[in-house]
Backbone as a chain_set.jsonl record, in Angstrom:
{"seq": "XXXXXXXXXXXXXXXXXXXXXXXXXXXXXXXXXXXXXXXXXXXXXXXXXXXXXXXXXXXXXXXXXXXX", "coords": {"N": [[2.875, 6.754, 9.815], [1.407, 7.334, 7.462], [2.384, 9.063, 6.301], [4.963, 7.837, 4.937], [3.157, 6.175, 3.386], [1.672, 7.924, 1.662], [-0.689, 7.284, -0.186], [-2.21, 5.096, 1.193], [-3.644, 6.821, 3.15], [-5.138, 7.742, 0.94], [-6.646, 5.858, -0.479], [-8.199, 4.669, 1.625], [-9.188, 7.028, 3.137], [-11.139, 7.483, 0.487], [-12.157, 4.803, -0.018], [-14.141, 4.594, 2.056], [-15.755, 6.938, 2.018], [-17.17, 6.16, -0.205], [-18.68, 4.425, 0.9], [-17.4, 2.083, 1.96], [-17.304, 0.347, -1.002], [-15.531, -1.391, -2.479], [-15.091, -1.833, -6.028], [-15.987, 1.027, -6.42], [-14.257, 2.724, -5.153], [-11.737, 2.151, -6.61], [-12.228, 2.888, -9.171], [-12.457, 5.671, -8.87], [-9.76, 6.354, -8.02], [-8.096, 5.526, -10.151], [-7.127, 2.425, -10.373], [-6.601, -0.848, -10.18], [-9.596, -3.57, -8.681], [-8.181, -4.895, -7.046], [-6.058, -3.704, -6.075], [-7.017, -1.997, -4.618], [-7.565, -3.778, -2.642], [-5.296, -4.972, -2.077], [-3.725, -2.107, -0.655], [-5.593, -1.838, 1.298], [-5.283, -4.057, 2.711], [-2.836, -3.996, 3.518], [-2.431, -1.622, 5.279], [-3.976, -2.773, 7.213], [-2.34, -4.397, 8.496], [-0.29, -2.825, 9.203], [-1.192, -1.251, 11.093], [-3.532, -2.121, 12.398], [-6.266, -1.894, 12.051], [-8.846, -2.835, 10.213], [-10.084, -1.922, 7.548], [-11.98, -3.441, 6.158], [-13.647, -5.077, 7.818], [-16.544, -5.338, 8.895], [-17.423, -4.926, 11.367], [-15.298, -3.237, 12.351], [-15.255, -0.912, 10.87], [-17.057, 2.341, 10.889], [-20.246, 3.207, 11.76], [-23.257, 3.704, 9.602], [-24.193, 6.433, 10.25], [-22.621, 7.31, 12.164], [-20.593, 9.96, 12.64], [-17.371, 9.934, 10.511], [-13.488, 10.919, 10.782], [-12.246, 10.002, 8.851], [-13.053, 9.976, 6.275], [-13.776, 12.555, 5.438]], "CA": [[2.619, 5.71, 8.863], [0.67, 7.757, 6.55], [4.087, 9.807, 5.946], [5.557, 6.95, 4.386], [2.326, 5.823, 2.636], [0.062, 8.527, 1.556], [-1.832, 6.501, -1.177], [-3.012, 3.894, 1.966], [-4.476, 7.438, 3.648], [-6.292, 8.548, 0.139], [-7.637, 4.559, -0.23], [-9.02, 4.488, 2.931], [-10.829, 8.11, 2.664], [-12.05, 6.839, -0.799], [-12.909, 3.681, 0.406], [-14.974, 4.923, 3.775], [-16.835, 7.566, 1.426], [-18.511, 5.104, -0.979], [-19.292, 3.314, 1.821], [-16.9, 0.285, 1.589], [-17.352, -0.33, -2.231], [-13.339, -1.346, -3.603], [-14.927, -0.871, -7.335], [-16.204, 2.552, -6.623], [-12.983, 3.067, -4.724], [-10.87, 1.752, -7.698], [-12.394, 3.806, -10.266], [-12.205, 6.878, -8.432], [-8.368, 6.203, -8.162], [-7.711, 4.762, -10.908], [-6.671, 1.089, -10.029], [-7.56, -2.219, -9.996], [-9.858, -3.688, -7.464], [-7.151, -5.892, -6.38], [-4.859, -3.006, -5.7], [-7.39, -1.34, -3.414], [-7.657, -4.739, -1.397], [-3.904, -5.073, -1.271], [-3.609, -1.187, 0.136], [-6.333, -1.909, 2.86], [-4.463, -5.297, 3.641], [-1.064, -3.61, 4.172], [-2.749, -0.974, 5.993], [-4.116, -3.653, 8.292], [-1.201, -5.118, 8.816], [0.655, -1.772, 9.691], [-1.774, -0.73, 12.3], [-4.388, -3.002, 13.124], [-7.458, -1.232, 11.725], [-9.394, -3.314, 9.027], [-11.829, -1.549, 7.086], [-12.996, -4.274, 5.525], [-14.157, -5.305, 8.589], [-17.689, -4.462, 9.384], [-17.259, -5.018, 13.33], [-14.112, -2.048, 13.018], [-16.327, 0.441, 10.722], [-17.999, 3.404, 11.698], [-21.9, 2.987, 11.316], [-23.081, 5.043, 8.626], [-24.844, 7.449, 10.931], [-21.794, 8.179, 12.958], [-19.498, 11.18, 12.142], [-16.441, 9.48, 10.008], [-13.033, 11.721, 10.274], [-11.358, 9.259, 7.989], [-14.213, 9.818, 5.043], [-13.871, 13.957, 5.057]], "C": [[2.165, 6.298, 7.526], [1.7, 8.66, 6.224], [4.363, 9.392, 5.14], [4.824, 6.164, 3.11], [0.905, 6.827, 2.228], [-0.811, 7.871, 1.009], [-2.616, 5.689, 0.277], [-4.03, 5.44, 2.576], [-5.569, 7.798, 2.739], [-6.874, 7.182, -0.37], [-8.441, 5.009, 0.424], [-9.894, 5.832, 3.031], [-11.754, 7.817, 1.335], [-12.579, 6.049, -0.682], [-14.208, 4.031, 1.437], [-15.823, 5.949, 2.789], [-17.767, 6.785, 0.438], [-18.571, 3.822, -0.302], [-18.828, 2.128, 1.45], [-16.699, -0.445, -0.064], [-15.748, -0.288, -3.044], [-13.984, -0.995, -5.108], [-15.243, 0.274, -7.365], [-14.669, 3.272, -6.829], [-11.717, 3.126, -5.916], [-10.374, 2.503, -8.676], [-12.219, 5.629, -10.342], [-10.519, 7.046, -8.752], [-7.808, 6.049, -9.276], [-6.755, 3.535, -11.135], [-7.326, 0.227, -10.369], [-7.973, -2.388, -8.959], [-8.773, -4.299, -6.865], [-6.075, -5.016, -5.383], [-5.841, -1.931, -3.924], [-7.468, -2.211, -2.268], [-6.027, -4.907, -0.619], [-3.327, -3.479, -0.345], [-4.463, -1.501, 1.794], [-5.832, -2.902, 3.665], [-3.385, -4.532, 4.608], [-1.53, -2.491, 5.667], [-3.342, -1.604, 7.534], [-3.317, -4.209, 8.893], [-0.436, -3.952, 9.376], [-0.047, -1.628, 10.719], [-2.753, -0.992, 13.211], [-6.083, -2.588, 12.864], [-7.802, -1.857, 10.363], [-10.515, -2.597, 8.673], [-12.416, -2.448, 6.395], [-13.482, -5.065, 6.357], [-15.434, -4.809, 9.452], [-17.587, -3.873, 10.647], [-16.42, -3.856, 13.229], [-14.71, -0.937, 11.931], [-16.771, 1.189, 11.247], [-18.839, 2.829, 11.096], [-21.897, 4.204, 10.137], [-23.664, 6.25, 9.054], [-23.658, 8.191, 12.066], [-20.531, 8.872, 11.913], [-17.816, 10.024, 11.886], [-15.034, 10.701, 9.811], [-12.334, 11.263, 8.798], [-12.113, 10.094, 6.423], [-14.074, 11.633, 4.972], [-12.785, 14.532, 3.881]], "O": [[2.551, 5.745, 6.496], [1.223, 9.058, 5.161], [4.258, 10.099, 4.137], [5.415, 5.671, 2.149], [-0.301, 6.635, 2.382], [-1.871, 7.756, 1.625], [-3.84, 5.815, 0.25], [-5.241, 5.248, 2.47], [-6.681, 8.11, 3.165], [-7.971, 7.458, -0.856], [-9.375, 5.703, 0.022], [-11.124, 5.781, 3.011], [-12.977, 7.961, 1.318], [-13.721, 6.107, -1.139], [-15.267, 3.43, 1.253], [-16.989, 5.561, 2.859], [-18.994, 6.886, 0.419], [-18.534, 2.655, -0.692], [-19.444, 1.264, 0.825], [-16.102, -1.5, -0.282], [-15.154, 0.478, -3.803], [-13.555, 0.054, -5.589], [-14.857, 0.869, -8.371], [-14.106, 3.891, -7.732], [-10.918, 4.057, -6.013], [-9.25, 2.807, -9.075], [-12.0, 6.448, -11.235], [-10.109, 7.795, -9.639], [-6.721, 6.624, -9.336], [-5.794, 3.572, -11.904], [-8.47, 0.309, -10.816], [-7.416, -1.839, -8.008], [-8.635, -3.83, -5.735], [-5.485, -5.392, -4.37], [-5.459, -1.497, -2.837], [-7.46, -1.774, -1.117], [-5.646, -4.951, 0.551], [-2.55, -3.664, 0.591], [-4.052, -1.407, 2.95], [-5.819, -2.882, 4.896], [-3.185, -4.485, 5.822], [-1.047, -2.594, 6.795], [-3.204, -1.085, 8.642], [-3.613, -4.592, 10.025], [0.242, -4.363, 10.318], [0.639, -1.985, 11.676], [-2.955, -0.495, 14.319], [-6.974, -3.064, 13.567], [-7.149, -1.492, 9.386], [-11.611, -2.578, 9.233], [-13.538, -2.17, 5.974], [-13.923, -6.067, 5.794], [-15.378, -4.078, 10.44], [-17.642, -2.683, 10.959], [-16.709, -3.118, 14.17], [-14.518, 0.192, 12.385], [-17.058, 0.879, 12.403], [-18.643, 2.083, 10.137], [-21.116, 5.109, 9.843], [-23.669, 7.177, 8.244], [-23.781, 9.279, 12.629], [-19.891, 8.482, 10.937], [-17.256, 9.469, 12.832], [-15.196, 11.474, 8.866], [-11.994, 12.015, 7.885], [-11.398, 10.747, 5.663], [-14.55, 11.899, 3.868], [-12.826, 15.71, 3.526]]}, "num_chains": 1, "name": "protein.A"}
């Protein structure tokens, strides 16, 4: 999946390192917030893993590989 879409893999480590925040995420990238919500959508939709879903998060005390 991440073949086909690298940008959704370097979201989602950007996203998961500032702890969930899409404008951190954004600015890092250089996007709009909108664009980081529509990557994490699609990405939800491809594989079933929402990070904007607290409940499917890591805690912030457990080891994240996504976030390295």
């Amino acid at each position: 999946m991440f073949d086909r879409h690298p940008d959704w893999e370097e979201t989602l480590r950007v996203y998961l390192r500032h702890r969930c925040d899409r404008r951190l995420t954004a600015a890092e990238l250089h996007l709009h917030s909108n664009s980081v919500d529509y990557r994490l959508s699609r990405l939800a939709d491809a594989c079933g893993f929402d990070a904007t879903d607290p409940a499917q998060r890591p805690s912030p005390t457990q080891p994240c590989a996504y976030a390295t």
